[in-house]
Coordinates of C-alpha atoms and ligand atoms in Angstrom, one line a residue:
X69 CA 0.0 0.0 0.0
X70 CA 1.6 3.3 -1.0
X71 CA 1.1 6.7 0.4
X72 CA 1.6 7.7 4.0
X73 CA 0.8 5.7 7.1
X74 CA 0.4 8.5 9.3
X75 CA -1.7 11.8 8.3
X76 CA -2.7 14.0 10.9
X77 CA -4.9 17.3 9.3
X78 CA -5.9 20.2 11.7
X79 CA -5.2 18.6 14.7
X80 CA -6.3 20.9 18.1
X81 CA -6.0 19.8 20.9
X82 CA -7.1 21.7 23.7
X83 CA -8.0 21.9 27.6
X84 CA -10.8 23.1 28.9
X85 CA -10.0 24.1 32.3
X86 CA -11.9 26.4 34.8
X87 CA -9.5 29.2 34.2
X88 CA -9.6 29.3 30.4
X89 CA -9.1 27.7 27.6
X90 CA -5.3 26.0 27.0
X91 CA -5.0 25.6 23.3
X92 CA -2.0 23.1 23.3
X93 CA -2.1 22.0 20.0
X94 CA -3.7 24.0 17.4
X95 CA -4.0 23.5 14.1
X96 CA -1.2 21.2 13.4
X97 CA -0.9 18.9 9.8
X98 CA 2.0 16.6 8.9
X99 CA 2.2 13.1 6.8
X100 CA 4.7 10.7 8.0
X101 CA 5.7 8.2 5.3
X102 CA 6.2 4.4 5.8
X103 CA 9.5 4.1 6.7
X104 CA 10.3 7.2 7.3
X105 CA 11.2 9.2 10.5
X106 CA 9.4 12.4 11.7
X107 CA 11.3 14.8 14.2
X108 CA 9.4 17.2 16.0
X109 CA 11.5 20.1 17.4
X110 CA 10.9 22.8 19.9
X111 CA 11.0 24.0 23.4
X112 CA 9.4 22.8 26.2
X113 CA 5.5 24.0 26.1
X114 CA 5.1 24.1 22.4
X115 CA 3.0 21.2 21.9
X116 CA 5.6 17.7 21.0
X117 CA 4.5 15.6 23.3
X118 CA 0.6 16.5 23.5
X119 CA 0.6 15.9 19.7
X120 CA 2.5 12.5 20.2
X121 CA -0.5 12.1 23.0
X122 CA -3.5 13.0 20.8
X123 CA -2.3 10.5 17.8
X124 CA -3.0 7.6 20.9
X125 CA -5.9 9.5 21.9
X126 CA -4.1 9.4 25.7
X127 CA -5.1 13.1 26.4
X128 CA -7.0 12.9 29.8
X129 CA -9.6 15.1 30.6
X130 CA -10.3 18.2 30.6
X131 CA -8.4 18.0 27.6
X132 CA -10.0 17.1 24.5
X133 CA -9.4 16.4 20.6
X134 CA -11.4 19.0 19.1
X135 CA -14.4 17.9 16.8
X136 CA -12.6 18.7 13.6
X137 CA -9.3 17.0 13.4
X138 CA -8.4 13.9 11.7
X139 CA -5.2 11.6 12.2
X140 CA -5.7 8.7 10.0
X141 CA -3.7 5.5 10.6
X142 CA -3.8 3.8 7.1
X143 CA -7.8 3.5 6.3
X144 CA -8.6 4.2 9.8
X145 CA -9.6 7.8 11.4
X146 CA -8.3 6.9 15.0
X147 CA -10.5 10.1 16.0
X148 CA -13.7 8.0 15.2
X149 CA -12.7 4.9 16.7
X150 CA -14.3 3.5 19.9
X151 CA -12.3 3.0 23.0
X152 CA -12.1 -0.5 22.7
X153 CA -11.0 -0.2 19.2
X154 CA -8.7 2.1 20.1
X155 CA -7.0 -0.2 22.7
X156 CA -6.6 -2.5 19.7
X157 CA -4.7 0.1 17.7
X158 CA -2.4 1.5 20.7
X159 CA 0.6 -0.9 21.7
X160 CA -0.1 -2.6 18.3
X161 CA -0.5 -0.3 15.1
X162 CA 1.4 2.2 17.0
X163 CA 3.8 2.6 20.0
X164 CA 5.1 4.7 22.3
X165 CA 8.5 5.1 24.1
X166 CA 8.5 8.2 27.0
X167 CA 11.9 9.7 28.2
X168 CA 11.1 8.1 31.8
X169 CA 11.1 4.0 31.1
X170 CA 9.1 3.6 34.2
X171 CA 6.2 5.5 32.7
X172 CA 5.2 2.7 30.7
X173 CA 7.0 -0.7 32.8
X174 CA 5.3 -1.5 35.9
X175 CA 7.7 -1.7 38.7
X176 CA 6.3 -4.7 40.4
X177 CA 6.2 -6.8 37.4
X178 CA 8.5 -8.6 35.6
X179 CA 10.1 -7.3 32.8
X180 CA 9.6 -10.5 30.7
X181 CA 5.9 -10.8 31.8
X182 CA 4.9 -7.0 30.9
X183 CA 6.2 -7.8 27.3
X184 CA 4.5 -11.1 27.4
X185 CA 1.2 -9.9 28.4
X186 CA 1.3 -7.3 26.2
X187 CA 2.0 -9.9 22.9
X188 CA -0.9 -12.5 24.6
X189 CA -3.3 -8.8 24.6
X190 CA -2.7 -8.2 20.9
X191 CA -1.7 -11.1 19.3
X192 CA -3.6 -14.1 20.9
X193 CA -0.9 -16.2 21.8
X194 CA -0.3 -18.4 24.7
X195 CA 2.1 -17.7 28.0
X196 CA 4.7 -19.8 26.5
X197 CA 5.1 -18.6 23.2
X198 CA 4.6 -14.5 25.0
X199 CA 7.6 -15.5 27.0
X200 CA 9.6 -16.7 24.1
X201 CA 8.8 -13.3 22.1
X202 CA 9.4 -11.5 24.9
X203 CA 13.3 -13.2 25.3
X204 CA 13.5 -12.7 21.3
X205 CA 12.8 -9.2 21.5
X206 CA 15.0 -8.5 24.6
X207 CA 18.0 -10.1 22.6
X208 CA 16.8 -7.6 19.3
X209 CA 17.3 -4.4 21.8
X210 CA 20.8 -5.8 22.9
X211 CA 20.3 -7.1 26.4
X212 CA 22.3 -10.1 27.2
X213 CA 21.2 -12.9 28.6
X214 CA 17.9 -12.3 27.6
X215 CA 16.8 -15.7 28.9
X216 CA 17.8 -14.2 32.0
X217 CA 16.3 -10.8 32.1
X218 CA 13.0 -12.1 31.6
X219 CA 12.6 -12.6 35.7
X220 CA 14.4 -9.5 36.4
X221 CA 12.2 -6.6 37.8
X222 CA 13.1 -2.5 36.2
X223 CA 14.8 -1.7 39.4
X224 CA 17.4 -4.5 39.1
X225 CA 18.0 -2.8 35.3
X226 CA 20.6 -0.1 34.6
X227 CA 18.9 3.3 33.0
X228 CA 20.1 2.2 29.6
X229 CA 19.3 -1.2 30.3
X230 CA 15.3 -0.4 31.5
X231 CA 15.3 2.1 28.2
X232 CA 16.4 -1.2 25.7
X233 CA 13.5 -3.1 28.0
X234 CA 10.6 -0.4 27.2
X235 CA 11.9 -0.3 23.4
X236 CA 11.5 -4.3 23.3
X237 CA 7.9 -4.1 25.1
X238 CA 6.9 -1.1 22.1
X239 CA 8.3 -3.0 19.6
X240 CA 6.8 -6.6 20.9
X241 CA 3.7 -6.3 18.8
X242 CA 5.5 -4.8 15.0
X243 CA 4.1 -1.4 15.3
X244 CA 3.8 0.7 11.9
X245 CA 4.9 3.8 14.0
X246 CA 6.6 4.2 16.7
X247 CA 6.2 7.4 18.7
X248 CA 9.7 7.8 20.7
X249 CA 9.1 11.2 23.1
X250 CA 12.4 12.3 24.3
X251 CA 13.8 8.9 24.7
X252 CA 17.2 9.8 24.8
X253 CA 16.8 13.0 27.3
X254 CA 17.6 11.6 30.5
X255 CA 20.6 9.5 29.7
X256 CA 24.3 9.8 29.9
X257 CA 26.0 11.0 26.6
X258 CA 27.2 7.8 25.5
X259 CA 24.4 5.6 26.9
X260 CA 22.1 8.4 24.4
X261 CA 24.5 7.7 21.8
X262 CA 23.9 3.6 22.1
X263 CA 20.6 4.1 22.0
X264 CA 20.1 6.4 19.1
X265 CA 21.7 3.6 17.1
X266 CA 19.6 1.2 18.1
X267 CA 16.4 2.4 17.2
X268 CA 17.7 3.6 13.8
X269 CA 18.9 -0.3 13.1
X270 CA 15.6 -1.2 14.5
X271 CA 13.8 0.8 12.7
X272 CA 16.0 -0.7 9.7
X273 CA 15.4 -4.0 9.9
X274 CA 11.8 -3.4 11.3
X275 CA 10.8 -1.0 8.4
X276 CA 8.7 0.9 11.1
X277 CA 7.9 4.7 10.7
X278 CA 9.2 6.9 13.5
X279 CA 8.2 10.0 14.6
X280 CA 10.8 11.2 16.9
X281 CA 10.3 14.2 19.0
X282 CA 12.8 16.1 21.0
X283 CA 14.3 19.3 21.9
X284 CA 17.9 18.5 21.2
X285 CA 18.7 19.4 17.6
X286 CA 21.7 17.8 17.4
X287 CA 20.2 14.5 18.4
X288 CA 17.2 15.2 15.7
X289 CA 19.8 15.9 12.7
X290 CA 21.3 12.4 13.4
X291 CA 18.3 10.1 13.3
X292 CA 15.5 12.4 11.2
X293 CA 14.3 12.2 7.3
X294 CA 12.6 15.1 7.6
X295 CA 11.8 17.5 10.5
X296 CA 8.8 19.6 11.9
X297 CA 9.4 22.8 14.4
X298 CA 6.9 23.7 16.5
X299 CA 6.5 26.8 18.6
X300 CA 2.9 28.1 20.4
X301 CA 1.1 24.7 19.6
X302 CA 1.9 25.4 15.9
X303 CA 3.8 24.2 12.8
X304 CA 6.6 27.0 12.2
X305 CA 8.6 24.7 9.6
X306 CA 8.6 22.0 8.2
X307 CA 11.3 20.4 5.6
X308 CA 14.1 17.8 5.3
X309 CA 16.3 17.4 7.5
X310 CA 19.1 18.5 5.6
X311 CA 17.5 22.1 4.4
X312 CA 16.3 22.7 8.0
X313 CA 19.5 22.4 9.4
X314 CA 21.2 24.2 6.3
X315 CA 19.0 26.6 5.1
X316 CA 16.2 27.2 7.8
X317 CA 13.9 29.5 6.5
X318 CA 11.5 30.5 10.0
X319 CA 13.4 32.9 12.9
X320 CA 12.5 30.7 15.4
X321 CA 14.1 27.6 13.6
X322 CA 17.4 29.6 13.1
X323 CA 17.4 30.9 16.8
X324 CA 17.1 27.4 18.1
X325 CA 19.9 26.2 15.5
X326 CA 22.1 28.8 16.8
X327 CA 21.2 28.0 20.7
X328 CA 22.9 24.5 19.6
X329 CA 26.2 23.7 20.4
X330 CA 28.1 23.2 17.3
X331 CA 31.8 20.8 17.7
X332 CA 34.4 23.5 16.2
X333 CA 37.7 24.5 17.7
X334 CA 37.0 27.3 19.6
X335 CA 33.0 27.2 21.0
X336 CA 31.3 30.5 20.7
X337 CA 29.2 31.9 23.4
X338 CA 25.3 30.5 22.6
X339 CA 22.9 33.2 21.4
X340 CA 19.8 32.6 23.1
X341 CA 16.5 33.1 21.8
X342 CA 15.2 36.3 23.7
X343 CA 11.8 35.6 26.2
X344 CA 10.2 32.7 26.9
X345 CA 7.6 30.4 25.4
X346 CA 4.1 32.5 25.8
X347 CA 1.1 30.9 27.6
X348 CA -0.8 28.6 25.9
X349 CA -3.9 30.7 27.5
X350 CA -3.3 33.6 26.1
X351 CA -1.1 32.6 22.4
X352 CA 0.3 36.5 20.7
X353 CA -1.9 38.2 18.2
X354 CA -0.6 37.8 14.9
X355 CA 2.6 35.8 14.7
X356 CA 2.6 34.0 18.0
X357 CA 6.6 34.5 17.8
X358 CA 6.8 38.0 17.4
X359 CA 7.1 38.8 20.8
X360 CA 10.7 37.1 20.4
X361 CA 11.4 37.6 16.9
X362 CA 14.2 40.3 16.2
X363 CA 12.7 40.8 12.3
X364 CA 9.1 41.8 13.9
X365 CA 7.0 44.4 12.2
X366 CA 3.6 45.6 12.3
X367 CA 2.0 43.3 10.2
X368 CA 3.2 40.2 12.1
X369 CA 2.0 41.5 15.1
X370 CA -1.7 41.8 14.1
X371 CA -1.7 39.2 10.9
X372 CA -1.6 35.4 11.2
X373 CA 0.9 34.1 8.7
X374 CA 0.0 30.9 6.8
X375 CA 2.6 28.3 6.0
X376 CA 3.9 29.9 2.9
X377 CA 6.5 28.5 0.4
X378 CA 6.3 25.0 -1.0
X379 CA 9.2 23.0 -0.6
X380 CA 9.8 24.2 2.8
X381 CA 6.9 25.9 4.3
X382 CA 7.9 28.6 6.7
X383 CA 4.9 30.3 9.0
X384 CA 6.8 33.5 8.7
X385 CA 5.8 36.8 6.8
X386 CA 9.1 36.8 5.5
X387 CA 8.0 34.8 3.0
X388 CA 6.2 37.5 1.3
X389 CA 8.6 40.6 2.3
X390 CA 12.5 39.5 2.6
X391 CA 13.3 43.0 2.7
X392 CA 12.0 43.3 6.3
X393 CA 15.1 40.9 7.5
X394 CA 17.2 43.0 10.2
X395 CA 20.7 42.9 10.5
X396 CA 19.6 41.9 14.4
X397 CA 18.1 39.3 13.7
X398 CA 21.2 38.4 11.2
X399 CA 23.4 38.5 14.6
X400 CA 21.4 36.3 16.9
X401 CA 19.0 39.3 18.2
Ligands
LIG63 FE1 9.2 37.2 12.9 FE2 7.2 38.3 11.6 FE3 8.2 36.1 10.7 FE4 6.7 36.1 12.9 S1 6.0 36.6 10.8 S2 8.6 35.0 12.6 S3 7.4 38.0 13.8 S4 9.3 38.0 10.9

């Protein structure tokens, strides 16, 4: 079957809470191709992870998928589906990894049983044949002895050992996609390193699709096809990897590449990007950046920019009117 596994159209997500409405994700489109890997990029608070959330329809109340967005899995519209149907699809169609293993391993269980369980869930099989796909897939993600591991409980598991176990359980079933938040955030250098290899010879030999969100750039540049930024619960950019990190085209996308620590001889000093993410309560009129954006003029300040160019769509009214760049904005702002 051709065409993309993943496509998500207009998706807004938002919480209605007693003091206002928090418009997390608003409005936000993207197509992940079979395959392929997806990274979502951004600060903390612009919407990665409640996007990742809305796609398994695991956004608790008072938050809520609003009536008019789509994410269709294949032939399916996952915003349609029942609860039981969508038990079916999560842990199955589609995974997830969190930066925190124990979010998703139960610390009183077994690691072997929790991946066990969840093959005998989705797959129908019996405690035997769980148990030998859960050993299988603890030797796939590297852990020796997996024989072994199976009785082991998360504590008795290093960090990069419990991360390798919570890959195996989201892989256990042969997802489509695989939604990896942060995985690698809260792990030592090199452990991050060990990782990030595995899932892209995983995703190799799996043929999986990946969307992989983080805020580390550099970590995004190594593993991504193609790359989304986000800012204010918004798409700001979105292109391959290689023009993003090259030849970004949105302010916000070259203030966060030139926050990044680069590997040359002598390290700079890191521009910042002025201000902080606004509240999702009350988003900026206009251009929800333009608070922090050194090129800011009237019209982005009372105008909502569209996603404008083609091969690298760029929410940014520089689109239309290049000769508003500032030479601030040039130097870091
Ligand atoms: Fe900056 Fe204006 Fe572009 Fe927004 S639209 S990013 S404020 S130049």
């Amino acid at each position: 079957m051709s065409g993309p596994i993943l496509q998500v159209e207009n998706l807004r997500t938002y919480f209605h809470t007693a003091d206002g409405l928090v418009r997390a994700v608003d409005g936000v489109s993207f197509n992940l191709g079979r395959g392929e890997t997806l990274g979502i990029v951004g600060e903390s608070g612009c919407g990665k992870s409640i996007t990742c959330l809305s796609i398994l329809r695991l956004v608790d109340p008072p938050g809520r998928i609003e009536p008019d967005s789509t994410i269709r899995l294949g032939d399916r519209e996952l915003t349609r589906l029942s609860e039981a149907a969508m038990r079916e699809v999560r842990g199955n169609a589609i995974s997830m990894i969190f930066q925190e293993p124990m979010t998703s391993l139960n610390p009183v269980w077994t690691i072997g049983g929790q991946i066990a369980e969840a093959v005998r869930l989705h797959r129908g099989v019996g405690r035997a044949e769980g148990r030998e796909r859960a050993a299988e897939m603890l030797g796939l993600v590297g852990l020796a002895n997996p024989q072994r591991r199976l009785d082991d409980y998360p504590h008795e598991l290093s960090g990069g050992m419990r991360q390798r176990a919570m890959i195996a359980m989201a892989l256990a079933c042969d997802p489509d996609v695989l939604l990896a938040d942060e995985p690698t955030t809260a792990l030592d250098v090199t452990i991050q390193a060990e990782i990030l290899d595995l899932l892209c010879e995983l995703q190799e030999r799996l043929g999986m699709a990946m969307i992989f969100v983080s805020h580390d750039l550099g970590v995004v540049a190594q593993i991504a096809d193609r790359v989304i930024v986000m800012y204010a619960g918004q798409v700001l950019e979105e292109g391959a990897t290689e023009g993003i990190f090259s030849r970004p085209r949105h302010p916000y996308t070259e203030g966060l590449l030139r926050s990044t620590p680069k590997l040359t001889a002598k390290l700079p000093r890191l521009a910042t990007i002025a201000g902080s993410v606004p509240s999702p309560k009350r988003w900026p009129a206009g251009c929800r950046f333009h608070p922090r954006c050194p090129h800011a003029w009237d019209r982005c300040r009372e105008d909502v920019p569209p996603l404008l160019a083609v091969d690298q769509p760029s929410r940014c009214w520089l689109e239309e009117e290049p000769q508003r760049r500032t030479r601030r904005g040039e130097a870091g702002g």
